[in-house]
mmCIF file of C-alpha atoms in Angstrom:
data_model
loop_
_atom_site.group_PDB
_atom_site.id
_atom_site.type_symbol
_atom_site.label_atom_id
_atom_site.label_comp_id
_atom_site.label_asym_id
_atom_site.label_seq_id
_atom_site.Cartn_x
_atom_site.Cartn_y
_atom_site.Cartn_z
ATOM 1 C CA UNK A 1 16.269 -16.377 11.645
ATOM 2 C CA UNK A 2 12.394 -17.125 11.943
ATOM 3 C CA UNK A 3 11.114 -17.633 8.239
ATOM 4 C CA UNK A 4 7.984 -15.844 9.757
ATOM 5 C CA UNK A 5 9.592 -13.176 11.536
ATOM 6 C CA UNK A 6 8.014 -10.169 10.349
ATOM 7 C CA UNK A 7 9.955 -6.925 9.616
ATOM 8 C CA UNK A 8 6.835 -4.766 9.426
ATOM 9 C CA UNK A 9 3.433 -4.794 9.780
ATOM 10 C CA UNK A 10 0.399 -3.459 7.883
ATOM 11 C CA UNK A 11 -2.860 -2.558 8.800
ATOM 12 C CA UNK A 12 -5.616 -0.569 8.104
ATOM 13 C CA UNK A 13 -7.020 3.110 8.633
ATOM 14 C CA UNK A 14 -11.039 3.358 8.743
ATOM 15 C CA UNK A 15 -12.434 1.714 5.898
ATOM 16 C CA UNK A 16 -10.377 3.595 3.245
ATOM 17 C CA UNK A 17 -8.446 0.670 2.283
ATOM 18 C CA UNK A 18 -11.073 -2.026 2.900
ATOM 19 C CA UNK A 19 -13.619 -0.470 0.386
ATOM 20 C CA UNK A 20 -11.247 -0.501 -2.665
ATOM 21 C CA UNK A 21 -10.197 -4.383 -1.155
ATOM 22 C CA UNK A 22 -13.681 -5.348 -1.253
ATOM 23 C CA UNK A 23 -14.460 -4.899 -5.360
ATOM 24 C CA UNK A 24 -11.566 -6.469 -6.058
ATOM 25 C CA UNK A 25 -11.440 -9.978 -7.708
ATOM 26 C CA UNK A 26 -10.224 -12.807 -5.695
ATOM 27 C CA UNK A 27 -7.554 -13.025 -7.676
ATOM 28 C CA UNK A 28 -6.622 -9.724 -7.620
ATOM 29 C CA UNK A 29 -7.584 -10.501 -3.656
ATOM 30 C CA UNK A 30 -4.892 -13.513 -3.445
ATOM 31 C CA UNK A 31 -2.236 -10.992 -5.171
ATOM 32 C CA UNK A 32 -2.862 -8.022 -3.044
ATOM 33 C CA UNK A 33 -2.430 -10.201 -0.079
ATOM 34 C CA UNK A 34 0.302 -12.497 -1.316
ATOM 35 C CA UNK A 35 2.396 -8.684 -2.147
ATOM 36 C CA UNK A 36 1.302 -7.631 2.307
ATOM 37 C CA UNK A 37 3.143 -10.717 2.844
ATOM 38 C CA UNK A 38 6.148 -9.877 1.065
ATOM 39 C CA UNK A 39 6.007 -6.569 2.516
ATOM 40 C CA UNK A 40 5.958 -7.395 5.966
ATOM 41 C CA UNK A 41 8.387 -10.121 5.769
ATOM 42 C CA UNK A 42 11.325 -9.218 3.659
ATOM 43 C CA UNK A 43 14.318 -7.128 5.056
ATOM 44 C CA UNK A 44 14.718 -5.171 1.733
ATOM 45 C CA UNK A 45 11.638 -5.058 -0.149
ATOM 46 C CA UNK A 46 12.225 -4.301 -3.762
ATOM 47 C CA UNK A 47 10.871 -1.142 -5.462
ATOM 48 C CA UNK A 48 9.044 -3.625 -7.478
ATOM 49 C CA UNK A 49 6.568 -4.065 -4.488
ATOM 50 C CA UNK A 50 7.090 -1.090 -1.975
ATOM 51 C CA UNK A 51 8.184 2.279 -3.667
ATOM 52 C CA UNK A 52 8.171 5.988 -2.101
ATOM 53 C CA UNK A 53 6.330 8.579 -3.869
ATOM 54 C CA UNK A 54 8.196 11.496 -5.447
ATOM 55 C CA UNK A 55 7.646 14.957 -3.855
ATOM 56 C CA UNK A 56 5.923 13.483 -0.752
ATOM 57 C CA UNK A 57 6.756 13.818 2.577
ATOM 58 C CA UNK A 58 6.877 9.797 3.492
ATOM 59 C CA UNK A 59 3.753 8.360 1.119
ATOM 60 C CA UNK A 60 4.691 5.391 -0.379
ATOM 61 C CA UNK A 61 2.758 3.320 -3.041
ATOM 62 C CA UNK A 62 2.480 -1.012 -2.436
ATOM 63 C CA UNK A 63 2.562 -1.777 -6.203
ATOM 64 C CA UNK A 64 0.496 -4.852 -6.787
ATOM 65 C CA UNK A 65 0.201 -6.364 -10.251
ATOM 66 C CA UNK A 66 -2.113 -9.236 -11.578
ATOM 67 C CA UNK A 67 -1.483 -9.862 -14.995
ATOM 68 C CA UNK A 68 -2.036 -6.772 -17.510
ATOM 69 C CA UNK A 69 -3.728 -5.259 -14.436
ATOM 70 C CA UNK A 70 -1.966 -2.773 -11.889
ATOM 71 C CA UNK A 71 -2.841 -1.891 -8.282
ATOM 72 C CA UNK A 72 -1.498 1.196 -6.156
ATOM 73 C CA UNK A 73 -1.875 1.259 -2.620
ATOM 74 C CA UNK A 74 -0.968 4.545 -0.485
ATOM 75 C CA UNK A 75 0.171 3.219 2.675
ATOM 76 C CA UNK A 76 2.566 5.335 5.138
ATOM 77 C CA UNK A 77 4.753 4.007 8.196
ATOM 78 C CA UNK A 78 4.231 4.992 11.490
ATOM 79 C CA UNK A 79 6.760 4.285 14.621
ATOM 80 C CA UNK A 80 9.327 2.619 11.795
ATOM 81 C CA UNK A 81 7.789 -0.539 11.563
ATOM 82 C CA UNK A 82 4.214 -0.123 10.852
ATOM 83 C CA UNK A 83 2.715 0.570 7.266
ATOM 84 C CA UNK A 84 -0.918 2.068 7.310
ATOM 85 C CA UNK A 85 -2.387 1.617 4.549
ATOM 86 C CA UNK A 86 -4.640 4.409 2.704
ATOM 87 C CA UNK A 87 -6.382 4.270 -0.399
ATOM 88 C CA UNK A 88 -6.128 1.941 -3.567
ATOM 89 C CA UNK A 89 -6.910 2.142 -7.162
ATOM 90 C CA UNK A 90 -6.896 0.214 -10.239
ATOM 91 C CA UNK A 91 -4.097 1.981 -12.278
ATOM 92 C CA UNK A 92 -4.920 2.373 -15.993
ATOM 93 C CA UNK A 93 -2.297 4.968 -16.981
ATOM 94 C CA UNK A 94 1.670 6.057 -16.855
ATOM 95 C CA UNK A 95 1.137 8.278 -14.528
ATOM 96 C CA UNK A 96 -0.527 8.237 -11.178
ATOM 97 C CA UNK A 97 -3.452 10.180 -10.873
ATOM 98 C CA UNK A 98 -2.802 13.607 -8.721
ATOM 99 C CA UNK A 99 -6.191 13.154 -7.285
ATOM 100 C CA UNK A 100 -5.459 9.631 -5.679
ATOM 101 C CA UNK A 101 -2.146 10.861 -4.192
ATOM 102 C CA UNK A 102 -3.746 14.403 -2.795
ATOM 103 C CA UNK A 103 -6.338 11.790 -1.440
ATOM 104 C CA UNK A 104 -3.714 9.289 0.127
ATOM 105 C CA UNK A 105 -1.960 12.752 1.389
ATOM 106 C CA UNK A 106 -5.196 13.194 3.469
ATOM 107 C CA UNK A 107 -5.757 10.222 4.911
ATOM 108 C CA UNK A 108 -2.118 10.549 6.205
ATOM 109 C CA UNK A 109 -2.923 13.869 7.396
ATOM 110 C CA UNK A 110 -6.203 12.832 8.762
ATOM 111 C CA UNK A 111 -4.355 9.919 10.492
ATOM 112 C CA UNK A 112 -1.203 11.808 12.231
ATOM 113 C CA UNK A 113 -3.983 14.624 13.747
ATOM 114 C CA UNK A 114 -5.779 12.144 15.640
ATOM 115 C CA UNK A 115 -2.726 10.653 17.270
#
């Protein structure tokens, strides 16, 4: 098999995703992109990197983490193979913030109507 055979492939939706990307750090930059790779090329990725989001109807969360700090990403597949990504945050607590999954809810909502 092609070591850059890719099993999915992520991209963007408006700017949603690109204005969270753009105050990052370039580490935090390298890490976030470094994790897209992963995504995209493993078979099985991990729950480490790629986990679904409890009580959703197919929202899933790229979990991206540079040193003590975490990063969520909402992202969403669409025709199997394609992962559009939503919004991101900086995660400072336990628990994921209801406000950033309603928001990630409607982007996906916003996305799927204009189909």
């Amino acid at each position: 098999m092609d070591k850059n055979q890719k099993h999915r492939k992520i991209t963007f939706y408006k700017s949603y995703f690109q204005d969270f990307f753009d105050k990052q750090s370039k580490k935090v930059k390298a890490k976030i992109i470094w994790t897209f790779d992963l995504v995209e090329e493993l078979q099985r990725v991990p729950e480490t990197y790629l986990k679904h989001i409890e009580n959703t109807v197919g929202l899933f969360e790229i979990r991206v983490q540079q040193g003590n700090d975490i990063f969520r990403i909402f992202c969403f597949f669409d025709h199997g193979q394609l992962i559009v990504l939503a919004n991101g945050f900086h995660k400072k607590t336990q628990k994921t913030p209801k406000k950033e999954i309603e928001l990630a809810l409607k982007i996906k909502a916003e996305y799927e109507s204009e189909k």
